[in-house]
mmCIF file of C-alpha atoms in Angstrom:
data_model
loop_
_atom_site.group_PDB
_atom_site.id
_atom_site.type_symbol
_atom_site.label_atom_id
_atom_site.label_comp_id
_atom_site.label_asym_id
_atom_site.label_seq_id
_atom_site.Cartn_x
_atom_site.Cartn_y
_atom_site.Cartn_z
ATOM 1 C CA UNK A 1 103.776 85.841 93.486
ATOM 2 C CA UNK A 2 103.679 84.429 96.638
ATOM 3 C CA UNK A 3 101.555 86.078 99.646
ATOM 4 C CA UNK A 4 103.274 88.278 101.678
ATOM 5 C CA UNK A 5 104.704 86.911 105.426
ATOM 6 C CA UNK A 6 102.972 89.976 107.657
ATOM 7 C CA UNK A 7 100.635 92.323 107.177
ATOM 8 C CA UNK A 8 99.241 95.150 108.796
ATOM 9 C CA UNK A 9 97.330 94.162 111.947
ATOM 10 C CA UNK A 10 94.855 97.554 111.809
ATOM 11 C CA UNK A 11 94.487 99.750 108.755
ATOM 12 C CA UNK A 12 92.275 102.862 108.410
ATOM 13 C CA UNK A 13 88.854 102.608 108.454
ATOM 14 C CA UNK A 14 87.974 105.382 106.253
ATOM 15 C CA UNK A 15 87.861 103.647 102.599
ATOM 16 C CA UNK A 16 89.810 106.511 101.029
ATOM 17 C CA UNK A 17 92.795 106.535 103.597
ATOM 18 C CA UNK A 18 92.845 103.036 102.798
ATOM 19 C CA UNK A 19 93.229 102.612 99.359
ATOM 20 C CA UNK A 20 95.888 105.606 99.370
ATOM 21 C CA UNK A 21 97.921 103.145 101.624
ATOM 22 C CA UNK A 22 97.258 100.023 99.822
ATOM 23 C CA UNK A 23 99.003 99.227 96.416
ATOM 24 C CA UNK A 24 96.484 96.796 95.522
ATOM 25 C CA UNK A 25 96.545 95.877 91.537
ATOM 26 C CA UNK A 26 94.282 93.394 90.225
ATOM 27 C CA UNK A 27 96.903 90.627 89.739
ATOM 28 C CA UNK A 28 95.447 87.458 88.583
ATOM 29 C CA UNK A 29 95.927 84.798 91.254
ATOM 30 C CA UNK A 30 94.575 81.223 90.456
ATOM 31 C CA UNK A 31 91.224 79.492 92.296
ATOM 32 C CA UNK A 32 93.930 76.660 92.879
ATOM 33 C CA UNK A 33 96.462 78.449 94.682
ATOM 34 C CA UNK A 34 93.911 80.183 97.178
ATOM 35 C CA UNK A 35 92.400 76.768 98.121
ATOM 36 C CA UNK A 36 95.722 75.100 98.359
ATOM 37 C CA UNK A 37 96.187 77.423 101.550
ATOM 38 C CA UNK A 38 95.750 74.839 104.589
ATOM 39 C CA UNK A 39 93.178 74.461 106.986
ATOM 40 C CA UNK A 40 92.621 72.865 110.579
ATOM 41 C CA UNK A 41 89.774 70.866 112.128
ATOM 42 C CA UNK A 42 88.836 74.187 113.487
ATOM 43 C CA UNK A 43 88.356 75.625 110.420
ATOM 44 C CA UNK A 44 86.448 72.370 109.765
ATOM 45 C CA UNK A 45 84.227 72.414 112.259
ATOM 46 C CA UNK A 46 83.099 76.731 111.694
ATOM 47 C CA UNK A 47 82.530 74.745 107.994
ATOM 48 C CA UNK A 48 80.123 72.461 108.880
ATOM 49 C CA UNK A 49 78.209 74.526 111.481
ATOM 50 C CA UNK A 50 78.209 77.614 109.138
ATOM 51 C CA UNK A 51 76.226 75.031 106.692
ATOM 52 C CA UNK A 52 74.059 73.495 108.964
ATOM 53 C CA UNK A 53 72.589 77.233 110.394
ATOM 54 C CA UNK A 54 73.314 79.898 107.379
ATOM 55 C CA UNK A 55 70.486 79.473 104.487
ATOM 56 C CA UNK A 56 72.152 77.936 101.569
ATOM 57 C CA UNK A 57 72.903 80.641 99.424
ATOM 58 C CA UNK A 58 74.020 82.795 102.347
ATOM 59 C CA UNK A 59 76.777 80.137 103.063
ATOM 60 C CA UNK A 60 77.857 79.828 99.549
ATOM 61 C CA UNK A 61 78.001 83.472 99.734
ATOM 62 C CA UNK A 62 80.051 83.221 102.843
ATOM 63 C CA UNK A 63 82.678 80.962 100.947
ATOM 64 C CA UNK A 64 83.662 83.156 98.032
ATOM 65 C CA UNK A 65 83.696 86.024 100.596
ATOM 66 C CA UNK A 66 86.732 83.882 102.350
ATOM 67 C CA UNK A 67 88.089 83.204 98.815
ATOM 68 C CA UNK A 68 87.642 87.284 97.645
ATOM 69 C CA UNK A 69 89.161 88.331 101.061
ATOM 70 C CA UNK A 70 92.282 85.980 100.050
ATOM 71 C CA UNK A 71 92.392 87.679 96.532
ATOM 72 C CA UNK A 72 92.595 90.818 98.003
ATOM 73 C CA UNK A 73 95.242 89.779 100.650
ATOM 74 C CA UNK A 74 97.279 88.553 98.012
ATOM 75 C CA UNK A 75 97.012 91.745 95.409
ATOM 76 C CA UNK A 76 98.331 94.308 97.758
ATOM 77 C CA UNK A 77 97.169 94.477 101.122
ATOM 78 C CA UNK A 78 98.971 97.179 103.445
ATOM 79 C CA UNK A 79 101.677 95.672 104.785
ATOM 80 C CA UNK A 80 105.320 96.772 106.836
ATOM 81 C CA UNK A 81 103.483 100.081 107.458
ATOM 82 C CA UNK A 82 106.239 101.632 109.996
ATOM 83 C CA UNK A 83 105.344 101.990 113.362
ATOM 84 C CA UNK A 84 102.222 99.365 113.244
ATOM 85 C CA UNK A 85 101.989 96.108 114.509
ATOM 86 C CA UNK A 86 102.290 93.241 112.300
ATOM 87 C CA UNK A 87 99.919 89.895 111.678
ATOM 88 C CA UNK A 88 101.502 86.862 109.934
ATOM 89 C CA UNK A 89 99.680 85.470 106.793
ATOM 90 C CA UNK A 90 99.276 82.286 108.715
ATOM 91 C CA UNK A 91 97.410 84.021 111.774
ATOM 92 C CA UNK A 92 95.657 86.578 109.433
ATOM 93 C CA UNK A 93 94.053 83.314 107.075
ATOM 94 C CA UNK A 94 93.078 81.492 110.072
ATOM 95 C CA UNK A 95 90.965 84.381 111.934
ATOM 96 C CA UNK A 96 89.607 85.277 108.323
ATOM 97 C CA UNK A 97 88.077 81.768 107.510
ATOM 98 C CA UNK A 98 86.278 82.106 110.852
ATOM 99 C CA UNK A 99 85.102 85.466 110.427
ATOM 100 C CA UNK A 100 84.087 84.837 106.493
ATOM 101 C CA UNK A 101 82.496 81.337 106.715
ATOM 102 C CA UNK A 102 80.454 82.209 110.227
ATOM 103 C CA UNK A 103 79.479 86.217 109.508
ATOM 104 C CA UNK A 104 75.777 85.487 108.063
ATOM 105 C CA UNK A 105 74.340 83.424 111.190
ATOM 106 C CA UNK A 106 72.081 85.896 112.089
ATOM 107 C CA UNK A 107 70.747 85.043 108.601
ATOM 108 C CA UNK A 108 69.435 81.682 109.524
ATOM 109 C CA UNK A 109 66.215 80.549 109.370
ATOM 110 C CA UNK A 110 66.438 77.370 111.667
ATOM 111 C CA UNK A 111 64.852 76.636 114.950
ATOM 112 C CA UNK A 112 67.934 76.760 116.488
ATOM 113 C CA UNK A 113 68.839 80.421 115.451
ATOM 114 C CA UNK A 114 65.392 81.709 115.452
ATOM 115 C CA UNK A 115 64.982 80.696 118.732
ATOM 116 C CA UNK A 116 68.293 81.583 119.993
ATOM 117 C CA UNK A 117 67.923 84.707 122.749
ATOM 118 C CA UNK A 118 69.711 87.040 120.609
ATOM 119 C CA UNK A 119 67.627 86.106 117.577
ATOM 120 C CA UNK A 120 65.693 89.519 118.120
ATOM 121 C CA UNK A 121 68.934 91.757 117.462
ATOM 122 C CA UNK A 122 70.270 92.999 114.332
ATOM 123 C CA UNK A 123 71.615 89.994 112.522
ATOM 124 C CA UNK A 124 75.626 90.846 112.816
ATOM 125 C CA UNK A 125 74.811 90.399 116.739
ATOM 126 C CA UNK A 126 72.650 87.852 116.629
ATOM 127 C CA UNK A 127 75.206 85.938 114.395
ATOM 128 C CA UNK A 128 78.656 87.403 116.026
ATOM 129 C CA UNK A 129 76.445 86.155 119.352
ATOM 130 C CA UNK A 130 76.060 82.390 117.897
ATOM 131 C CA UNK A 131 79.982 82.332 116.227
ATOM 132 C CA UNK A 132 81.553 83.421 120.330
ATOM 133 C CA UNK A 133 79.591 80.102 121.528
ATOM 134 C CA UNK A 134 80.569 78.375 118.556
ATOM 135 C CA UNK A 135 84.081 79.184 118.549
ATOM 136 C CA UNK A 136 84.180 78.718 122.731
ATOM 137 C CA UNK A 137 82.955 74.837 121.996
ATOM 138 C CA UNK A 138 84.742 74.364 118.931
ATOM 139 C CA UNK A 139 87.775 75.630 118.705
ATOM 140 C CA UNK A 140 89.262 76.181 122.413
ATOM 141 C CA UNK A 141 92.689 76.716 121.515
ATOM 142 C CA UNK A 142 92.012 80.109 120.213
ATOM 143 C CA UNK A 143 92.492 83.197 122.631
ATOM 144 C CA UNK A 144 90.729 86.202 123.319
ATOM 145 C CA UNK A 145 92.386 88.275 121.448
ATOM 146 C CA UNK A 146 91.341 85.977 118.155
ATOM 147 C CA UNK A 147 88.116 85.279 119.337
ATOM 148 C CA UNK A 148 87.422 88.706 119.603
ATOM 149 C CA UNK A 149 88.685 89.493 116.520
ATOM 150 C CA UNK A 150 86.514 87.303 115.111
ATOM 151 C CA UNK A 151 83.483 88.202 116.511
ATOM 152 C CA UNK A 152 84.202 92.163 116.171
ATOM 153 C CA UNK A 153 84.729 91.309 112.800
ATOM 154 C CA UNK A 154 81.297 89.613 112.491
ATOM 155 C CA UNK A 155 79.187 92.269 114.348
ATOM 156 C CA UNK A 156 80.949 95.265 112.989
ATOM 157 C CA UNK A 157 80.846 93.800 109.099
ATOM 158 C CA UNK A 158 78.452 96.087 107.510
ATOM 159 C CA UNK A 159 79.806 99.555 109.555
ATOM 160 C CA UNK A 160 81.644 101.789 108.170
ATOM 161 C CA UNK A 161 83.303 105.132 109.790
ATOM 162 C CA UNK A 162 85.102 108.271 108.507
ATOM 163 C CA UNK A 163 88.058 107.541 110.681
ATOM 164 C CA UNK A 164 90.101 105.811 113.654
ATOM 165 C CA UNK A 165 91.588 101.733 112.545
ATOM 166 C CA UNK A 166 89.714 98.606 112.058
ATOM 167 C CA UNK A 167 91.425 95.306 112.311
ATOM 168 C CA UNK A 168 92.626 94.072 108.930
ATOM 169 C CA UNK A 169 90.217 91.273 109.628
ATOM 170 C CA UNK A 170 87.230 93.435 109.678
ATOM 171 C CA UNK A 171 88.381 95.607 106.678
ATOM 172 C CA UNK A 172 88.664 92.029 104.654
ATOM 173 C CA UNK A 173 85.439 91.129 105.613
ATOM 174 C CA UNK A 174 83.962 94.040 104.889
ATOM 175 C CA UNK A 175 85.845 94.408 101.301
ATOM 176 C CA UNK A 176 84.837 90.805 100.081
ATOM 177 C CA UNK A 177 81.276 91.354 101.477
ATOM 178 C CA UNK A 178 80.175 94.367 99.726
ATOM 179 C CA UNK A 179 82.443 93.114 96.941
ATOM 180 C CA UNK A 180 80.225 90.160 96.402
ATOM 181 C CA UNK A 181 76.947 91.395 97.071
ATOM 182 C CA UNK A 182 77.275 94.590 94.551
ATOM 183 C CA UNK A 183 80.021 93.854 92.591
ATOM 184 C CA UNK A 184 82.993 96.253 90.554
ATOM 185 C CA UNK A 185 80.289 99.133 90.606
ATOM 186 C CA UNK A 186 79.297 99.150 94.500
ATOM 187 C CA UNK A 187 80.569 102.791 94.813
ATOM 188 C CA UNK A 188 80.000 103.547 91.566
ATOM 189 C CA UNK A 189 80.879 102.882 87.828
ATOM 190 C CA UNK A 190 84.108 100.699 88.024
ATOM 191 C CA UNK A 191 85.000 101.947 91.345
ATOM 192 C CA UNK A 192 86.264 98.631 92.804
ATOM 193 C CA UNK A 193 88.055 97.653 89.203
ATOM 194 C CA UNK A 194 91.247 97.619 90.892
ATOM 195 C CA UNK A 195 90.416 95.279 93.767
ATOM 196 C CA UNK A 196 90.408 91.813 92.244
ATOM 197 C CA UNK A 197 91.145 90.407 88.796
ATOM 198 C CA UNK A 198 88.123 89.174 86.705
ATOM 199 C CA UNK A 199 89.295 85.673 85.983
ATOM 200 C CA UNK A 200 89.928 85.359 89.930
ATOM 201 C CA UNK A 201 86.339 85.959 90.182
ATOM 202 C CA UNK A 202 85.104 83.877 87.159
ATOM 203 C CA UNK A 203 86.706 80.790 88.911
ATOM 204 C CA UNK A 204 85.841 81.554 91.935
ATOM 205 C CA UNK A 205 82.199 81.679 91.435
ATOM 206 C CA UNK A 206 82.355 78.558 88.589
ATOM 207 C CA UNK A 207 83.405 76.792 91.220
ATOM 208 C CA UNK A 208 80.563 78.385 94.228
ATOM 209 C CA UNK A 209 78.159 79.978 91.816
ATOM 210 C CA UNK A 210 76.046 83.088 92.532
ATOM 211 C CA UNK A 211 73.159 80.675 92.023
ATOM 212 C CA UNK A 212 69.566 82.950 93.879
ATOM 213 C CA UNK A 213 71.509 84.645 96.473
ATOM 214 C CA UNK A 214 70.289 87.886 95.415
ATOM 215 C CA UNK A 215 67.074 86.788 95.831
ATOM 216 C CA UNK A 216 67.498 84.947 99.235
ATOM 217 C CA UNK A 217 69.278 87.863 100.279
ATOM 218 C CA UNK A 218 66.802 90.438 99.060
ATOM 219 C CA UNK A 219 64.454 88.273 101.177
ATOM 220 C CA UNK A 220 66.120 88.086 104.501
ATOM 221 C CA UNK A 221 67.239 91.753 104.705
ATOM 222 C CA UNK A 222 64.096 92.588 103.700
ATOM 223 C CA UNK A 223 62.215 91.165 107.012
ATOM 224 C CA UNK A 224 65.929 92.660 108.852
ATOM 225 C CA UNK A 225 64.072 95.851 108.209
ATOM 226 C CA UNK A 226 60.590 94.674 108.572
ATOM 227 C CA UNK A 227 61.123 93.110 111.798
ATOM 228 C CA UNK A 228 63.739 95.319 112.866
ATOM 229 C CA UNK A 229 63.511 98.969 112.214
ATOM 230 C CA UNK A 230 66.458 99.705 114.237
ATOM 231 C CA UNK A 231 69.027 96.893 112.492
ATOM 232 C CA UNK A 232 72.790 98.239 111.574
ATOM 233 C CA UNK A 233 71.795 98.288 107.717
ATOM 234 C CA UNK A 234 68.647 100.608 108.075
ATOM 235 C CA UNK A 235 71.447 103.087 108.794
ATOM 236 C CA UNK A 236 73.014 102.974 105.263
ATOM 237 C CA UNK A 237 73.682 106.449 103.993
ATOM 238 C CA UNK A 238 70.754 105.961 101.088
ATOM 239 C CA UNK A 239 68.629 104.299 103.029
ATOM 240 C CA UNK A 240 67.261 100.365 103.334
ATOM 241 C CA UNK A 241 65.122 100.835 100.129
ATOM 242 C CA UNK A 242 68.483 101.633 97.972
ATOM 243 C CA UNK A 243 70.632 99.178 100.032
ATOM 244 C CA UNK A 244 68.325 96.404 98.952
ATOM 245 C CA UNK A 245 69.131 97.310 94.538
ATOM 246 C CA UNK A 246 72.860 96.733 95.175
ATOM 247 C CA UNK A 247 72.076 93.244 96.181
ATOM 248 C CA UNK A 248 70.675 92.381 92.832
ATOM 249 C CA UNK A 249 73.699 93.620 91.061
ATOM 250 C CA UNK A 250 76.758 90.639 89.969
ATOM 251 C CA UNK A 251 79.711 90.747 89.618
ATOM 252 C CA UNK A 252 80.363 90.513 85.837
ATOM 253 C CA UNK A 253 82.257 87.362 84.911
ATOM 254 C CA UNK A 254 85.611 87.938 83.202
ATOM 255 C CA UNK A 255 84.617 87.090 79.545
ATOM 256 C CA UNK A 256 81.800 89.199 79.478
ATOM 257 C CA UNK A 257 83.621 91.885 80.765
ATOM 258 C CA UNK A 258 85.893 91.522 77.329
ATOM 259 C CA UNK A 259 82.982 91.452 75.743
ATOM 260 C CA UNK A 260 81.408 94.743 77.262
ATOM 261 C CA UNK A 261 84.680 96.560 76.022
ATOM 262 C CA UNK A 262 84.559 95.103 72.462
ATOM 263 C CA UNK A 263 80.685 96.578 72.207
ATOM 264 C CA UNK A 264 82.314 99.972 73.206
ATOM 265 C CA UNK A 265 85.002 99.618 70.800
ATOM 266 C CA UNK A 266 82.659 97.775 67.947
ATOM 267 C CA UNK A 267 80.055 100.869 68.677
ATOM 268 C CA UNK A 268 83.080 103.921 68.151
ATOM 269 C CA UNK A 269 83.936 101.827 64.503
ATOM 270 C CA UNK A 270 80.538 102.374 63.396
ATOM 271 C CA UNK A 271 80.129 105.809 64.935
ATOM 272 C CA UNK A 272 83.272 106.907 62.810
ATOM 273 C CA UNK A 273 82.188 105.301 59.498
ATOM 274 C CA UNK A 274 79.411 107.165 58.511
ATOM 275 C CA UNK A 275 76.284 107.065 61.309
ATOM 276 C CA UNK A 276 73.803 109.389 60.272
ATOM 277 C CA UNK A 277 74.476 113.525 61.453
ATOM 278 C CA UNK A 278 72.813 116.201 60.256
ATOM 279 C CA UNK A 279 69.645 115.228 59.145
ATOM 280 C CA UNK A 280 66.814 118.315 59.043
ATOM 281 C CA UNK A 281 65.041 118.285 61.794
ATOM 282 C CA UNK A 282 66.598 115.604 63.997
ATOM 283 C CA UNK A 283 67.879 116.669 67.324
ATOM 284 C CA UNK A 284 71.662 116.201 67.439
ATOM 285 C CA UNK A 285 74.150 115.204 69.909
ATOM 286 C CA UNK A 286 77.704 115.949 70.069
ATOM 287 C CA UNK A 287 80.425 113.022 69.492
ATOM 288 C CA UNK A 288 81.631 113.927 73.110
ATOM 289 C CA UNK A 289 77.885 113.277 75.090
ATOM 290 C CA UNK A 290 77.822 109.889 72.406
ATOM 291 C CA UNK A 291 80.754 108.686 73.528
ATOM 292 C CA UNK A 292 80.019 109.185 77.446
ATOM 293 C CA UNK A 293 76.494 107.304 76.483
ATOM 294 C CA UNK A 294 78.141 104.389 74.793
ATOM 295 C CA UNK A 295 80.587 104.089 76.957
ATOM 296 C CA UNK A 296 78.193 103.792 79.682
ATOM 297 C CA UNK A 297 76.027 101.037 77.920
ATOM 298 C CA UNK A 298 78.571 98.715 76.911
ATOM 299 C CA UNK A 299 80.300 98.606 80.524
ATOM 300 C CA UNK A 300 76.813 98.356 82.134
ATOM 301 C CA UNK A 301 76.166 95.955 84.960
ATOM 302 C CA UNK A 302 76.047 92.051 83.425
ATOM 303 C CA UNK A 303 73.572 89.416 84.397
ATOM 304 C CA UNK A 304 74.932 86.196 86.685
ATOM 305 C CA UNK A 305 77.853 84.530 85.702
ATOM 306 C CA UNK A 306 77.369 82.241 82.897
ATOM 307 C CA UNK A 307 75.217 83.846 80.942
ATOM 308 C CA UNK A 308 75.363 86.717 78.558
ATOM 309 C CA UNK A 309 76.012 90.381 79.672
ATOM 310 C CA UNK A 310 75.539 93.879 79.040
ATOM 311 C CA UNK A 311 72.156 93.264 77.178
ATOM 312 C CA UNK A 312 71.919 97.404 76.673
ATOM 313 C CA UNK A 313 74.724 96.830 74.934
ATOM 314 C CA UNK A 314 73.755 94.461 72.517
ATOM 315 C CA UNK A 315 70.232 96.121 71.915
ATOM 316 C CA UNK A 316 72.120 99.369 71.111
ATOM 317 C CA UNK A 317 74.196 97.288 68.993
ATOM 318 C CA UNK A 318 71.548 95.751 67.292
ATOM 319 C CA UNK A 319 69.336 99.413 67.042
ATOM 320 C CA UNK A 320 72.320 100.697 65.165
ATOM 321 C CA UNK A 321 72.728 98.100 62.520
ATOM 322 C CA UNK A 322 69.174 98.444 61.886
ATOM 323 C CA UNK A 323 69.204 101.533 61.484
ATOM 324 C CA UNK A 324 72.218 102.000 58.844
ATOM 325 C CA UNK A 325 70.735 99.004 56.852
ATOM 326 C CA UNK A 326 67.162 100.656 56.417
ATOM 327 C CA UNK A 327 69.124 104.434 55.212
ATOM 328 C CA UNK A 328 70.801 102.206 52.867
ATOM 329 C CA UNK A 329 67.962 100.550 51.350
#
């Protein structure tokens, strides 16, 4: 299916009005189609400086989040909404490659951005700051209104609010961001399931893996709040402290989601053939607190791509065959 010609230009900001407009289904789109979408020398040029000033993991980062925002786009984005304004694919894409590829700037750890006058604000400034000069030098053609899409976009990445619009470039920036940093569980258990397919993701990051971000990033946010006590994410509803455990969380790659739900299903066969219940003395535990358990422990968050996943899984796995061979012997 091919990508819709307009979308809304603004969309709610609140998450939940959001998603009620959306009809986003998790529609697997190929690695190969997004990056057959075109670029310019504009694009180009955001590319190359985004590489030369963003830490190395930070840009990679910055890549998928441009590749996870076009997922999205494609799966259902709000679009013909009556009575708001519409933004064509074409115009939507090019304002999004800026905004992805250039919104961890303030991340850098160059002389050039450490020594750059708004290097002492909160890094969405500091980089939203560096992308406006950028984007004046390096890609003139654009007007204020993108420009200043762009840069909102940048500095506003990491806010969230309970209501009024943000532009739909913000709210994709946003989406892939937290998407990529904490994954299909970010607002809990499977909450962002629905948002992209698996195998999107799987190529996506075989292609720009995960590699240490969360370390890099763990590191860099961590001096944010050092350094800055009064930085946009020290005002995340759990605090800095909790902020900092989502970034350690991946996103599960597709076959090891497959295999998180055959451990469920595996676990239920040798629940129902006999495990041990009723034994004198033992504590026991209905089949309905079991269940929520082992549901809970096979879908578990997964290690980095490329590796295996859901190792409570396996270890309860594992626990129970050991324990139905030795009440056999």
């Amino acid at each position: 299916m091919p990508f819709r010609k307009t979308f809304d230009a603004y969309v709610p900001s609140n998450g939940k009005e959001l998603f009620a407009l959306t009809k986003i289904k998790p529609d697997y789109v190929p690695f190969d189609t997004l990056r057959s979408i075109p670029l310019d020398p504009a694009h180009t040029a955001s590319f190359e400086y985004a590489k030369q000033i963003t830490p190395h993991e930070g840009f990679i980062h910055s890549i998928r989040c441009y590749y996870f925002a076009l997922a999205i786009l494609h799966n259902g984005f709000p679009s013909g909404t009556p009575g708001m304004p519409q933004i064509t694919f074409e115009e939507l894409n090019r304002r999004m490659y800026h905004t992805c590829i250039l919104h961890d700037l303030g991340w850098t750890t160059t002389s050039e951005g450490r020594g750059h006058l708004a290097g002492a604000m909160t890094f969405e400034l500091h980089g939203g700051i560096m992308a406006f000069e950028h984007l004046q030098a390096a890609a003139p053609d654009l007007n204020a209104q993108q420009v200043g899409d762009i840069v909102q976009s940048i500095v506003l990445h990491t806010s969230e609010w309970a209501s009024g619009k943000s532009s739909a470039t913000k709210t994709l920036m946003s989406l892939s961001a937290l998407f990529d940093v904490s994954g299909y569980d970010a607002q809990g258990p499977g909450s962002l399931n629905f948002l992209i397919n698996r195998k999107t993701v799987q190529e996506i990051e075989k292609e720009y893996p995960r590699g240490n971000f969360a370390a890099e990033g763990v590191e860099t946010l961590q001096k944010e709040f050092v350094n800055k006590p009064d930085c946009f994410l020290s005002h995340f509803y759990n605090g800095p402290d909790d902020f900092l455990k989502t970034i350690s969380i991946p996103v599960p790659p597709y076959e090891g989601f497959l295999h998180s739900i055959r451990c469920y299903y595996f676990t239920l066969t040798i629940l129902h053939n006999g495990f041990p219940s009723g034994i004198p003395g033992v504590p026991q535990s209905t089949f309905e607190e079991f269940n929520r358990r082992i549901y809970h422990s096979s879908h578990s968050k997964s290690t980095y791509a490329g590796t295996i996943t859901t190792p409570s899984a396996i270890v309860m796995l594992r626990s129970t065959m050991r324990t139905l061979v030795q009440l056999r012997q």
